[in-house]
PDB file of C-alpha atoms and ligand atoms in Angstrom:
ATOM      1  CA  MET Y   1      89.428 106.698 115.994  1.00 89.00           C
ATOM      2  CA  ILE Y   2      92.421 108.892 115.411  1.00 88.00           C
ATOM      3  CA  CYS Y   3      93.455 112.455 116.207  1.00 88.00           C
ATOM      4  CA  PRO Y   4      94.118 114.328 112.950  1.00 80.00           C
ATOM      5  CA  ASN Y   5      96.440 116.669 114.779  1.00 83.00           C
ATOM      6  CA  CYS Y   6      98.851 114.423 116.669  1.00 85.00           C
ATOM      7  CA  GLU Y   7      97.850 111.099 115.071  1.00 83.00           C
ATOM      8  CA  ALA Y   8      97.204 109.438 118.406  1.00 87.00           C
ATOM      9  CA  GLU Y   9      94.856 106.481 118.167  1.00 90.00           C
ATOM     10  CA  TYR Y  10      91.869 105.990 120.438  1.00 91.00           C
ATOM     11  CA  VAL Y  11      89.273 103.284 120.955  1.00 90.00           C
ATOM     12  CA  LYS Y  12      85.702 103.746 119.759  1.00 86.00           C
ATOM     13  CA  GLY Y  13      83.529 105.957 121.923  1.00 89.00           C
ATOM     14  CA  ILE Y  14      86.135 108.597 122.627  1.00 92.00           C
ATOM     15  CA  THR Y  15      85.479 111.786 120.669  1.00 93.00           C
ATOM     16  CA  LYS Y  16      88.271 114.129 121.707  1.00 94.00           C
ATOM     17  CA  CYS Y  17      92.026 113.787 121.842  1.00 92.00           C
ATOM     18  CA  ALA Y  18      93.323 113.699 125.401  1.00 92.00           C
ATOM     19  CA  ASP Y  19      96.538 115.390 124.351  1.00 89.00           C
ATOM     20  CA  CYS Y  20      95.405 118.332 122.237  1.00 92.00           C
ATOM     21  CA  GLY Y  21      91.594 118.404 122.492  1.00 92.00           C
ATOM     22  CA  GLU Y  22      91.114 117.943 118.747  1.00 88.00           C
ATOM     23  CA  THR Y  23      87.940 116.159 117.633  1.00 90.00           C
ATOM     24  CA  LEU Y  24      88.767 112.587 116.650  1.00 91.00           C
ATOM     25  CA  ILE Y  25      87.859 111.180 113.255  1.00 86.00           C
ATOM     26  CA  PRO Y  26      87.549 107.577 112.052  1.00 85.00           C
ATOM     27  CA  ARG Y  27      90.844 106.091 110.951  1.00 79.00           C
ATOM     28  CA  GLU Y  28      89.586 105.446 107.383  1.00 74.00           C
ATOM     29  CA  GLU Y  29      88.584 109.075 107.058  1.00 74.00           C
ATOM     30  CA  PHE Y  30      91.981 110.188 108.267  1.00 71.00           C
ATOM     31  CA  GLU Y  31      93.736 108.036 105.686  1.00 67.00           C
ATOM     32  CA  GLY Y  32      91.325 109.057 102.970  1.00 62.00           C
ATOM     33  CA  HIS Y  33      91.885 112.743 103.440  1.00 60.00           C
ATOM     34  CA  LEU Y  34      95.578 112.611 104.111  1.00 58.00           C
ATOM     35  CA  LEU Y  35      95.385 115.660 106.312  1.00 51.00           C
ATOM     36  CA  LYS Y  36      99.136 115.927 106.410  1.00 59.00           C
ATOM     37  CA  PRO Y  37     100.245 114.771 102.973  1.00 59.00           C
ATOM     38  CA  SER Y  38     103.695 116.182 103.572  1.00 68.00           C
ATOM     39  CA  ASP Y  39     104.298 113.398 106.077  1.00 81.00           C
ATOM     40  CA  TRP Y  40     103.812 110.752 103.390  1.00 84.00           C
ATOM     41  CA  ILE Y  41     106.075 109.840 100.556  1.00 89.00           C
ATOM     42  CA  THR Y  42     105.550 107.624  97.541  1.00 91.00           C
ATOM     43  CA  VAL Y  43     107.978 104.706  97.556  1.00 95.00           C
ATOM     44  CA  TYR Y  44     106.544 102.742  94.649  1.00 95.00           C
ATOM     45  CA  THR Y  45     104.190 103.257  91.746  1.00 92.00           C
ATOM     46  CA  THR Y  46     102.538 100.597  89.628  1.00 91.00           C
ATOM     47  CA  GLY Y  47      99.625 100.157  87.283  1.00 88.00           C
ATOM     48  CA  LYS Y  48      98.529  97.015  89.086  1.00 88.00           C
ATOM     49  CA  ILE Y  49      96.412  97.346  92.195  1.00 88.00           C
ATOM     50  CA  TYR Y  50      97.119  93.754  93.265  1.00 91.00           C
ATOM     51  CA  GLU Y  51     100.838  94.460  93.220  1.00 93.00           C
ATOM     52  CA  ALA Y  52     100.356  97.525  95.399  1.00 94.00           C
ATOM     53  CA  GLU Y  53      98.206  95.506  97.798  1.00 95.00           C
ATOM     54  CA  MET Y  54     100.774  92.734  97.949  1.00 95.00           C
ATOM     55  CA  LEU Y  55     103.448  95.282  98.861  1.00 96.00           C
ATOM     56  CA  LYS Y  56     101.153  96.922 101.408  1.00 96.00           C
ATOM     57  CA  SER Y  57     100.527  93.658 103.230  1.00 96.00           C
ATOM     58  CA  ASN Y  58     104.245  92.908 103.272  1.00 96.00           C
ATOM     59  CA  LEU Y  59     105.120  96.388 104.525  1.00 96.00           C
ATOM     60  CA  GLU Y  60     102.431  96.337 107.187  1.00 95.00           C
ATOM     61  CA  GLY Y  61     103.594  92.872 108.194  1.00 95.00           C
ATOM     62  CA  GLY Y  62     106.935  94.550 108.871  1.00 93.00           C
ATOM     63  CA  GLY Y  63     105.294  97.256 110.953  1.00 94.00           C
ATOM     64  CA  ILE Y  64     105.379  99.956 108.284  1.00 94.00           C
ATOM     65  CA  GLU Y  65     102.162 101.917 107.955  1.00 92.00           C
ATOM     66  CA  THR Y  66     101.200 101.912 104.275  1.00 94.00           C
ATOM     67  CA  LEU Y  67      98.670 103.816 102.241  1.00 90.00           C
ATOM     68  CA  ILE Y  68      97.590 102.980  98.719  1.00 90.00           C
ATOM     69  CA  VAL Y  69      96.534 105.940  96.601  1.00 84.00           C
ATOM     70  CA  LYS Y  70      94.936 105.411  93.220  1.00 80.00           C
ATOM     71  CA  GLN Y  71      94.875 108.236  90.761  1.00 72.00           C
ATOM     72  CA  LYS Y  72      94.545 108.783  87.061  1.00 60.00           C
ATOM     73  CA  ASP Y  73      97.823 109.516  85.415  1.00 51.00           C
ATOM     74  CA  SER Y  74      97.464 112.941  83.858  1.00 56.00           C
ATOM     75  CA  SER Y  75     100.617 112.430  81.806  1.00 56.00           C
ATOM     76  CA  PHE Y  76      98.696 109.913  79.680  1.00 53.00           C
ATOM     77  CA  PRO Y  77      95.489 111.806  78.896  1.00 52.00           C
ATOM     78  CA  ALA Y  78      94.789 109.638  75.854  1.00 50.00           C
ATOM     79  CA  VAL Y  79      94.540 106.438  77.866  1.00 51.00           C
ATOM     80  CA  GLY Y  80      91.224 106.931  79.624  1.00 49.00           C
ATOM     81  CA  ASP Y  81      91.143 104.235  82.269  1.00 54.00           C
ATOM     82  CA  LEU Y  82      94.797 103.900  83.052  1.00 63.00           C
ATOM     83  CA  ALA Y  83      95.247 104.576  86.725  1.00 71.00           C
ATOM     84  CA  VAL Y  84      98.461 104.876  88.633  1.00 83.00           C
ATOM     85  CA  VAL Y  85      98.611 103.189  91.991  1.00 89.00           C
ATOM     86  CA  LYS Y  86     100.969 104.770  94.475  1.00 90.00           C
ATOM     87  CA  VAL Y  87     102.312 103.036  97.536  1.00 94.00           C
ATOM     88  CA  ASN Y  88     102.840 105.678 100.203  1.00 92.00           C
ATOM     89  CA  VAL Y  89     104.541 105.379 103.568  1.00 93.00           C
ATOM     90  CA  LYS Y  90     105.476 107.826 106.280  1.00 91.00           C
ATOM     91  CA  LYS Y  91     108.684 109.677 105.487  1.00 89.00           C
ATOM     92  CA  THR Y  92     110.265 108.229 108.593  1.00 90.00           C
ATOM     93  CA  ASP Y  93     109.616 104.704 107.240  1.00 93.00           C
ATOM     94  CA  ALA Y  94     110.641 105.437 103.665  1.00 94.00           C
ATOM     95  CA  GLU Y  95     114.132 103.985 103.846  1.00 94.00           C
ATOM     96  CA  ASN Y  96     112.918 100.728 105.404  1.00 96.00           C
ATOM     97  CA  ALA Y  97     110.031 100.529 102.971  1.00 97.00           C
ATOM     98  CA  VAL Y  98     112.268 100.907  99.929  1.00 96.00           C
ATOM     99  CA  THR Y  99     114.508  98.114 101.247  1.00 96.00           C
ATOM    100  CA  VAL Y 100     111.522  95.820 101.887  1.00 96.00           C
ATOM    101  CA  ILE Y 101     110.037  96.517  98.440  1.00 96.00           C
ATOM    102  CA  LYS Y 102     113.388  95.910  96.752  1.00 95.00           C
ATOM    103  CA  ASP Y 103     113.741  92.570  98.548  1.00 93.00           C
ATOM    104  CA  ILE Y 104     110.243  91.522  97.482  1.00 91.00           C
ATOM    105  CA  LEU Y 105     110.769  92.498  93.865  1.00 90.00           C
ATOM    106  CA  ASP Y 106     114.207  90.852  93.768  1.00 91.00           C
ATOM    107  CA  SER Y 107     112.863  87.577  95.099  1.00 87.00           C
ATOM    108  CA  GLU Y 108     110.015  87.716  92.581  1.00 79.00           C
ATOM    109  CA  GLU Y 109     112.470  88.078  89.739  1.00 74.00           C
ATOM    110  CA  GLU Y 110     114.453  85.107  91.019  1.00 72.00           C
ATOM    111  CA  SER Y 111     111.386  82.899  91.195  1.00 66.00           C
ATOM    112  CA  GLU Y 112     110.426  83.864  87.662  1.00 62.00           C
ATOM    113  CA  GLU Y 113     113.842  82.830  86.404  1.00 60.00           C
ATOM    114  CA  ASN Y 114     113.624  79.413  88.035  1.00 57.00           C
TER     115      ASN Y 114
HETATM  116 ZN1   ZN L   1      95.729 115.087 119.471  1.00 64.06          ZN
END
């Protein structure tokens, strides 16, 4: 459970935030609704969900909270099923996340050359 107001996390069974009294919501719901989208920033976009998930697991392995957002790309209205996958992190983590992603993509390029 998580407080949508101050983002404090609580164990199951607790329904109100001890800090601000806000009603807690399940973590998945919090991430799904992105109640404070201004706190998140897109650090990478791709058309491949597996690539986004690979980056997410690497980022989260490094302690960076990561959110994958799938959405249709409205700039390509002719291509019906083409979805854009965005890798979002908290603004405070953005600089680290970009560095981590760059390292991953660089090392992938190297392994493809070999
Ligand atoms: Zn709270």
